[in-house]
Amino acid sequence: MKELKEFVNKNDISNKLKNDFKEELKDEKFKKIVSKLNVGEEKLYNYRNELKEASIEYDNCSNCPNILACKNKIKGYAYLPNIKENDLTFCYKECKYNRKIRKENAYLDNIYIFDEPKDIKEAKIKNIYKDDQNRFEAIKYILNYIKDYKKGNINKGLYLYGNFGCGKTYLISAMFNELASANIKSAIVFWPEFLRNIKSSIGTNEFSEKFEKIKKVPLLLIDDIGAEVVTSFTRDEILGPLMQYRMSEHLPTFFTSNLDIESLEKHFSVTKDKVDEIKARRIIERIKQLTVRVEMISENLRK
């Protein structure tokens, strides 16, 4: 009697699943996705709810003009069925628009950026402001640098100095982004904040990781050098060894600053403890060996 009852209940459930499934087939979206699946009907009955969700997301994708118009639960992905070894499973599959965006932005993985604004991450050669003759020499240098570097010719970096807001950082960042598209790794660090951060991590793995990363990266931009508070430690134990290593390994190093090279030397000669012109001179000589110096006095683009 008990077995008979269980059989009847099981049969009732099975019939209900079939009837519910038939009702869903009246929906063209549901019917469309089911028709693509070559799997036993019983499996389809059991996954009715998942198939319904998949049919909605599949239909959304079929009529989607771009990633911004995505209506699915996870933007850029669709919850879709998949048949593997005659079994029905469901997973999120990436759409063509999201794949395109990811491919276009893959170059960003080649750039380490420390405490720089969003527009630096998105800097592009095509967007460089070119309507000012005072920018010509710097622009010419970076365009030639890109061409030479891609050919394997490793030239000196650039010490680019000039007034506040004239686009020095953007210019070099655009060059790095262009080279990143050719799978060349680089780092852009806002020097004053980098020093504050690295000093707080002395004695930890974080200190070693950050220092080693910028020490050995193929291309490095030290942004806004001369704006930091000088201490004998940051000058002699961080900047000095960093530049010495990059000089000996022939690793191109770029700098931006509001100070010309003579003013930068004075800046490095004074710490809160004492005046040390010899150590300041040593830093400047390394910068001179690493770079070509170009002045860029131009309109303040941040206004």
Tab-separated table of C-alpha atoms in Angstrom:
chain	number	residue	atom	x	y	z
A	1	MET	CA	0.000	0.000	0.000
A	2	LYS	CA	2.820	2.407	0.925
A	3	GLU	CA	4.730	1.630	-2.290
A	4	LEU	CA	1.586	2.175	-4.353
A	5	LYS	CA	1.001	5.535	-2.700
A	6	GLU	CA	4.599	6.589	-3.375
A	7	PHE	CA	4.242	5.529	-6.991
A	8	VAL	CA	1.048	7.589	-7.429
A	9	ASN	CA	2.642	10.637	-5.795
A	10	LYS	CA	5.686	10.319	-7.957
A	11	ASN	CA	3.535	10.009	-11.039
A	12	ASP	CA	1.491	13.072	-10.052
A	13	ILE	CA	4.673	15.118	-9.606
A	14	SER	CA	5.973	13.941	-12.961
A	15	ASN	CA	2.712	14.876	-14.675
A	16	LYS	CA	2.743	18.282	-13.019
A	17	LEU	CA	6.280	18.934	-14.232
A	18	LYS	CA	5.262	17.957	-17.760
A	19	ASN	CA	2.201	20.197	-17.690
A	20	ASP	CA	4.147	23.136	-16.306
A	21	PHE	CA	6.790	22.600	-18.946
A	22	LYS	CA	4.171	22.570	-21.713
A	23	GLU	CA	2.774	25.825	-20.402
A	24	GLU	CA	6.220	27.408	-20.537
A	25	LEU	CA	6.629	26.272	-24.159
A	26	LYS	CA	3.848	28.699	-25.109
A	27	ASP	CA	6.422	31.418	-24.465
A	28	GLU	CA	8.443	31.856	-27.684
A	29	LYS	CA	11.596	32.880	-25.781
A	30	PHE	CA	11.446	29.703	-23.682
A	31	LYS	CA	10.669	27.536	-26.712
A	32	LYS	CA	13.571	29.031	-28.646
A	33	ILE	CA	16.222	28.155	-26.075
A	34	VAL	CA	14.792	24.656	-25.373
A	35	SER	CA	14.798	23.815	-29.096
A	36	LYS	CA	18.581	24.234	-29.118
A	37	LEU	CA	19.107	21.576	-26.431
A	38	ASN	CA	19.533	17.968	-27.490
A	39	VAL	CA	18.835	16.305	-24.154
A	40	GLY	CA	16.147	14.031	-22.673
A	41	GLU	CA	12.763	15.617	-21.889
A	42	GLU	CA	12.852	14.558	-18.256
A	43	LYS	CA	15.955	16.641	-17.675
A	44	LEU	CA	14.269	19.613	-19.303
A	45	TYR	CA	11.248	19.232	-16.996
A	46	ASN	CA	13.464	19.235	-13.928
A	47	TYR	CA	15.308	22.390	-14.990
A	48	ARG	CA	12.237	24.390	-16.010
A	49	ASN	CA	12.987	27.332	-13.682
A	50	GLU	CA	16.631	27.575	-14.732
A	51	LEU	CA	15.636	27.358	-18.392
A	52	LYS	CA	13.089	30.122	-17.903
A	53	GLU	CA	15.743	32.403	-16.398
A	54	ALA	CA	18.168	31.481	-19.189
A	55	SER	CA	15.549	32.206	-21.866
A	56	ILE	CA	15.026	35.735	-20.507
A	57	GLU	CA	18.764	36.453	-20.417
A	58	TYR	CA	19.297	34.907	-23.856
A	59	ASP	CA	16.539	37.111	-25.278
A	60	ASN	CA	18.053	40.172	-23.588
A	61	CYS	CA	21.362	39.413	-25.302
A	62	SER	CA	19.711	38.872	-28.686
A	63	ASN	CA	18.330	42.409	-28.663
A	64	CYS	CA	21.156	44.192	-26.832
A	65	PRO	CA	22.852	47.081	-28.735
A	66	ASN	CA	25.761	47.604	-26.293
A	67	ILE	CA	27.096	46.842	-22.806
A	68	LEU	CA	25.405	49.919	-21.305
A	69	ALA	CA	21.988	48.563	-22.298
A	70	CYS	CA	22.576	45.156	-20.667
A	71	LYS	CA	19.483	43.999	-18.711
A	72	ASN	CA	20.934	40.780	-17.286
A	73	LYS	CA	21.585	40.206	-13.598
A	74	ILE	CA	25.354	40.338	-14.124
A	75	LYS	CA	26.277	43.043	-16.642
A	76	GLY	CA	28.158	41.632	-19.605
A	77	TYR	CA	27.208	38.012	-18.871
A	78	ALA	CA	24.275	35.714	-19.623
A	79	TYR	CA	23.061	32.725	-17.596
A	80	LEU	CA	22.886	29.966	-20.234
A	81	PRO	CA	22.491	26.189	-20.456
A	82	ASN	CA	25.292	23.901	-21.497
A	83	ILE	CA	25.262	20.182	-22.335
A	84	LYS	CA	28.266	18.162	-21.241
A	85	GLU	CA	28.343	14.366	-21.426
A	86	ASN	CA	24.562	14.311	-21.888
A	87	ASP	CA	24.047	16.302	-18.708
A	88	LEU	CA	22.458	19.741	-18.484
A	89	THR	CA	24.353	22.438	-16.565
A	90	PHE	CA	24.118	26.219	-16.340
A	91	CYS	CA	26.822	28.873	-16.171
A	92	TYR	CA	27.451	32.555	-16.855
A	93	LYS	CA	28.892	33.234	-20.299
A	94	GLU	CA	30.566	36.485	-21.264
A	95	CYS	CA	28.969	38.554	-24.013
A	96	LYS	CA	30.794	39.901	-27.096
A	97	TYR	CA	30.643	43.492	-25.842
A	98	ASN	CA	32.278	42.643	-22.511
A	99	ARG	CA	34.945	40.557	-24.267
A	100	LYS	CA	35.758	43.507	-26.510
A	101	ILE	CA	36.074	45.907	-23.550
A	102	ARG	CA	38.242	43.429	-21.632
A	103	LYS	CA	40.506	42.957	-24.645
A	104	GLU	CA	40.814	46.712	-25.189
A	105	ASN	CA	41.722	47.247	-21.527
A	106	ALA	CA	44.074	44.283	-21.209
A	107	TYR	CA	47.050	46.627	-21.619
A	108	LEU	CA	46.286	48.087	-18.168
A	109	ASP	CA	47.634	44.893	-16.617
A	110	ASN	CA	51.046	45.984	-17.882
A	111	ILE	CA	50.990	49.238	-15.902
A	112	TYR	CA	51.498	49.629	-12.158
A	113	ILE	CA	50.004	52.958	-11.073
A	114	PHE	CA	50.459	54.330	-7.571
A	115	ASP	CA	48.163	57.126	-6.370
A	116	GLU	CA	47.525	58.741	-9.748
A	117	PRO	CA	44.138	60.109	-10.938
A	118	LYS	CA	41.815	58.223	-13.273
A	119	ASP	CA	42.639	60.325	-16.352
A	120	ILE	CA	46.265	59.166	-16.123
A	121	LYS	CA	45.160	55.536	-16.392
A	122	GLU	CA	43.193	56.434	-19.528
A	123	ALA	CA	45.784	58.752	-21.121
A	124	LYS	CA	46.088	58.249	-24.871
A	125	ILE	CA	48.456	59.613	-27.498
A	126	LYS	CA	45.515	60.635	-29.711
A	127	ASN	CA	44.130	62.843	-26.910
A	128	ILE	CA	47.336	64.803	-26.267
A	129	TYR	CA	46.814	68.568	-26.492
A	130	LYS	CA	48.861	69.698	-29.511
A	131	ASP	CA	47.779	73.317	-30.030
A	132	ASP	CA	50.685	74.848	-28.111
A	133	GLN	CA	54.135	75.174	-29.688
A	134	ASN	CA	55.703	75.069	-26.217
A	135	ARG	CA	54.723	71.403	-25.992
A	136	PHE	CA	56.260	70.462	-29.338
A	137	GLU	CA	59.698	69.338	-28.137
A	138	ALA	CA	58.265	67.060	-25.422
A	139	ILE	CA	55.661	65.547	-27.760
A	140	LYS	CA	58.278	64.931	-30.450
A	141	TYR	CA	60.516	63.206	-27.891
A	142	ILE	CA	57.856	60.769	-26.686
A	143	LEU	CA	56.643	59.933	-30.210
A	144	ASN	CA	60.208	59.131	-31.260
A	145	TYR	CA	60.721	57.207	-28.025
A	146	ILE	CA	57.724	54.950	-28.736
A	147	LYS	CA	58.978	54.229	-32.248
A	148	ASP	CA	62.540	53.499	-31.110
A	149	TYR	CA	61.542	51.390	-28.097
A	150	LYS	CA	59.327	49.140	-30.208
A	151	LYS	CA	62.329	48.567	-32.493
A	152	GLY	CA	64.457	47.579	-29.495
A	153	ASN	CA	66.401	50.845	-29.247
A	154	ILE	CA	66.525	51.768	-25.549
A	155	ASN	CA	67.130	55.512	-25.205
A	156	LYS	CA	67.443	57.706	-22.125
A	157	GLY	CA	64.328	58.687	-20.242
A	158	LEU	CA	63.024	62.224	-19.907
A	159	TYR	CA	63.306	64.796	-17.140
A	160	LEU	CA	60.243	66.868	-18.050
A	161	TYR	CA	59.879	70.032	-16.008
A	162	GLY	CA	57.621	73.051	-16.208
A	163	ASN	CA	54.683	74.842	-14.706
A	164	PHE	CA	51.908	73.219	-12.695
A	165	GLY	CA	49.077	71.597	-14.675
A	166	CYS	CA	50.603	71.783	-18.152
A	167	GLY	CA	50.166	68.056	-18.828
A	168	LYS	CA	53.622	66.644	-18.103
A	169	THR	CA	52.343	63.505	-16.356
A	170	TYR	CA	49.609	62.927	-18.926
A	171	LEU	CA	52.126	63.099	-21.757
A	172	ILE	CA	54.457	60.429	-20.370
A	173	SER	CA	51.536	58.288	-19.165
A	174	ALA	CA	50.093	58.306	-22.679
A	175	MET	CA	53.448	57.023	-23.930
A	176	PHE	CA	53.502	54.261	-21.294
A	177	ASN	CA	49.920	53.267	-22.165
A	178	GLU	CA	50.852	53.077	-25.839
A	179	LEU	CA	53.806	50.811	-25.055
A	180	ALA	CA	51.673	48.755	-22.660
A	181	SER	CA	49.527	47.840	-25.677
A	182	ALA	CA	52.694	46.236	-27.056
A	183	ASN	CA	52.983	44.217	-23.819
A	184	ILE	CA	55.703	46.424	-22.298
A	185	LYS	CA	55.454	46.797	-18.530
A	186	SER	CA	55.784	50.135	-16.752
A	187	ALA	CA	55.098	51.902	-13.465
A	188	ILE	CA	53.840	55.403	-12.703
A	189	VAL	CA	54.280	56.576	-9.116
A	190	PHE	CA	53.269	59.855	-7.551
A	191	TRP	CA	56.544	60.325	-5.695
A	192	PRO	CA	55.501	62.317	-2.580
A	193	GLU	CA	52.718	59.881	-1.692
A	194	PHE	CA	54.774	56.845	-2.627
A	195	LEU	CA	57.476	57.890	-0.147
A	196	ARG	CA	54.925	58.478	2.628
A	197	ASN	CA	53.414	55.072	1.976
A	198	ILE	CA	56.667	53.157	1.679
A	199	LYS	CA	58.087	54.711	4.879
A	200	SER	CA	55.083	53.427	6.818
A	201	SER	CA	55.713	49.884	5.537
A	202	ILE	CA	59.441	49.650	6.368
A	203	GLY	CA	60.353	46.248	7.784
A	204	THR	CA	57.420	44.469	6.099
A	205	ASN	CA	57.016	42.401	2.962
A	206	GLU	CA	54.953	45.239	1.526
A	207	PHE	CA	58.014	47.523	1.605
A	208	SER	CA	60.159	44.998	-0.278
A	209	GLU	CA	57.455	44.245	-2.845
A	210	LYS	CA	56.792	47.887	-3.687
A	211	PHE	CA	60.432	48.863	-3.836
A	212	GLU	CA	61.423	45.839	-5.944
A	213	LYS	CA	58.509	46.456	-8.310
A	214	ILE	CA	59.536	49.999	-9.212
A	215	LYS	CA	63.250	49.202	-9.065
A	216	LYS	CA	63.062	46.495	-11.734
A	217	VAL	CA	60.121	47.554	-13.931
A	218	PRO	CA	61.225	48.140	-17.570
A	219	LEU	CA	59.848	51.705	-17.684
A	220	LEU	CA	59.392	53.964	-14.662
A	221	LEU	CA	57.885	57.420	-14.219
A	222	ILE	CA	58.685	59.205	-10.954
A	223	ASP	CA	55.979	61.824	-10.994
A	224	ASP	CA	56.292	65.223	-9.272
A	225	ILE	CA	59.775	64.757	-7.883
A	226	GLY	CA	60.721	67.809	-5.856
A	227	ALA	CA	57.291	68.101	-4.255
A	228	GLU	CA	58.185	65.658	-1.457
A	229	VAL	CA	59.557	66.489	1.983
A	230	VAL	CA	63.260	65.604	1.824
A	231	THR	CA	64.769	63.402	4.508
A	232	SER	CA	68.198	61.831	4.449
A	233	PHE	CA	66.512	58.399	4.507
A	234	THR	CA	64.233	58.909	1.471
A	235	ARG	CA	67.018	60.618	-0.486
A	236	ASP	CA	69.929	58.297	0.380
A	237	GLU	CA	68.220	54.963	1.116
A	238	ILE	CA	65.288	55.018	-1.331
A	239	LEU	CA	65.881	57.343	-4.271
A	240	GLY	CA	69.669	56.942	-4.470
A	241	PRO	CA	69.761	53.112	-4.607
A	242	LEU	CA	66.720	53.079	-6.893
A	243	MET	CA	68.400	55.273	-9.473
A	244	GLN	CA	71.755	53.545	-9.097
A	245	TYR	CA	70.154	50.185	-9.878
A	246	ARG	CA	68.227	51.493	-12.864
A	247	MET	CA	71.317	53.264	-14.182
A	248	SER	CA	73.477	50.139	-13.940
A	249	GLU	CA	70.759	47.953	-15.519
A	250	HIS	CA	70.023	50.495	-18.288
A	251	LEU	CA	66.352	50.738	-17.329
A	252	PRO	CA	64.716	53.900	-18.736
A	253	THR	CA	63.522	56.263	-16.020
A	254	PHE	CA	61.338	59.317	-16.500
A	255	PHE	CA	60.693	62.223	-14.166
A	256	THR	CA	58.206	65.073	-14.029
A	257	SER	CA	58.788	68.107	-11.855
A	258	ASN	CA	57.874	71.740	-11.376
A	259	LEU	CA	61.578	72.382	-10.668
A	260	ASP	CA	64.431	72.747	-13.119
A	261	ILE	CA	67.478	70.591	-12.402
A	262	GLU	CA	69.355	73.342	-10.508
A	263	SER	CA	66.377	74.010	-8.231
A	264	LEU	CA	65.960	70.270	-7.677
A	265	GLU	CA	69.579	70.051	-6.520
A	266	LYS	CA	68.940	72.765	-3.920
A	267	HIS	CA	65.788	70.923	-2.872
A	268	PHE	CA	67.751	67.723	-2.210
A	269	SER	CA	70.561	69.457	-0.365
A	270	VAL	CA	68.428	70.494	2.607
A	271	THR	CA	66.867	68.101	5.117
A	272	LYS	CA	65.477	68.914	8.544
A	273	ASP	CA	68.764	67.639	10.012
A	274	LYS	CA	71.382	69.425	7.899
A	275	VAL	CA	72.552	70.730	4.545
A	276	ASP	CA	74.369	68.148	2.420
A	277	GLU	CA	75.317	69.452	-1.001
A	278	ILE	CA	77.473	66.435	-1.900
A	279	LYS	CA	74.651	63.915	-1.547
A	280	ALA	CA	72.299	66.212	-3.421
A	281	ARG	CA	74.853	66.488	-6.228
A	282	ARG	CA	75.110	62.680	-6.361
A	283	ILE	CA	71.335	62.391	-6.899
A	284	ILE	CA	71.376	65.040	-9.615
A	285	GLU	CA	74.261	63.389	-11.456
A	286	ARG	CA	72.286	60.141	-11.576
A	287	ILE	CA	69.230	61.944	-12.938
A	288	LYS	CA	71.425	63.570	-15.595
A	289	GLN	CA	72.830	60.198	-16.629
A	290	LEU	CA	69.360	58.658	-16.800
A	291	THR	CA	67.560	61.411	-18.707
A	292	VAL	CA	67.354	64.063	-21.375
A	293	ARG	CA	66.028	67.319	-19.897
A	294	VAL	CA	63.148	69.118	-21.588
A	295	GLU	CA	61.317	72.187	-20.343
A	296	MET	CA	57.579	72.519	-21.003
A	297	ILE	CA	55.991	75.822	-20.035
A	298	SER	CA	52.417	75.706	-21.229
A	299	GLU	CA	48.827	76.521	-20.446
A	300	ASN	CA	47.441	75.121	-17.186
A	301	LEU	CA	45.075	72.441	-18.498
A	302	ARG	CA	43.555	71.777	-15.074
A	303	LYS	CA	41.793	75.139	-14.859
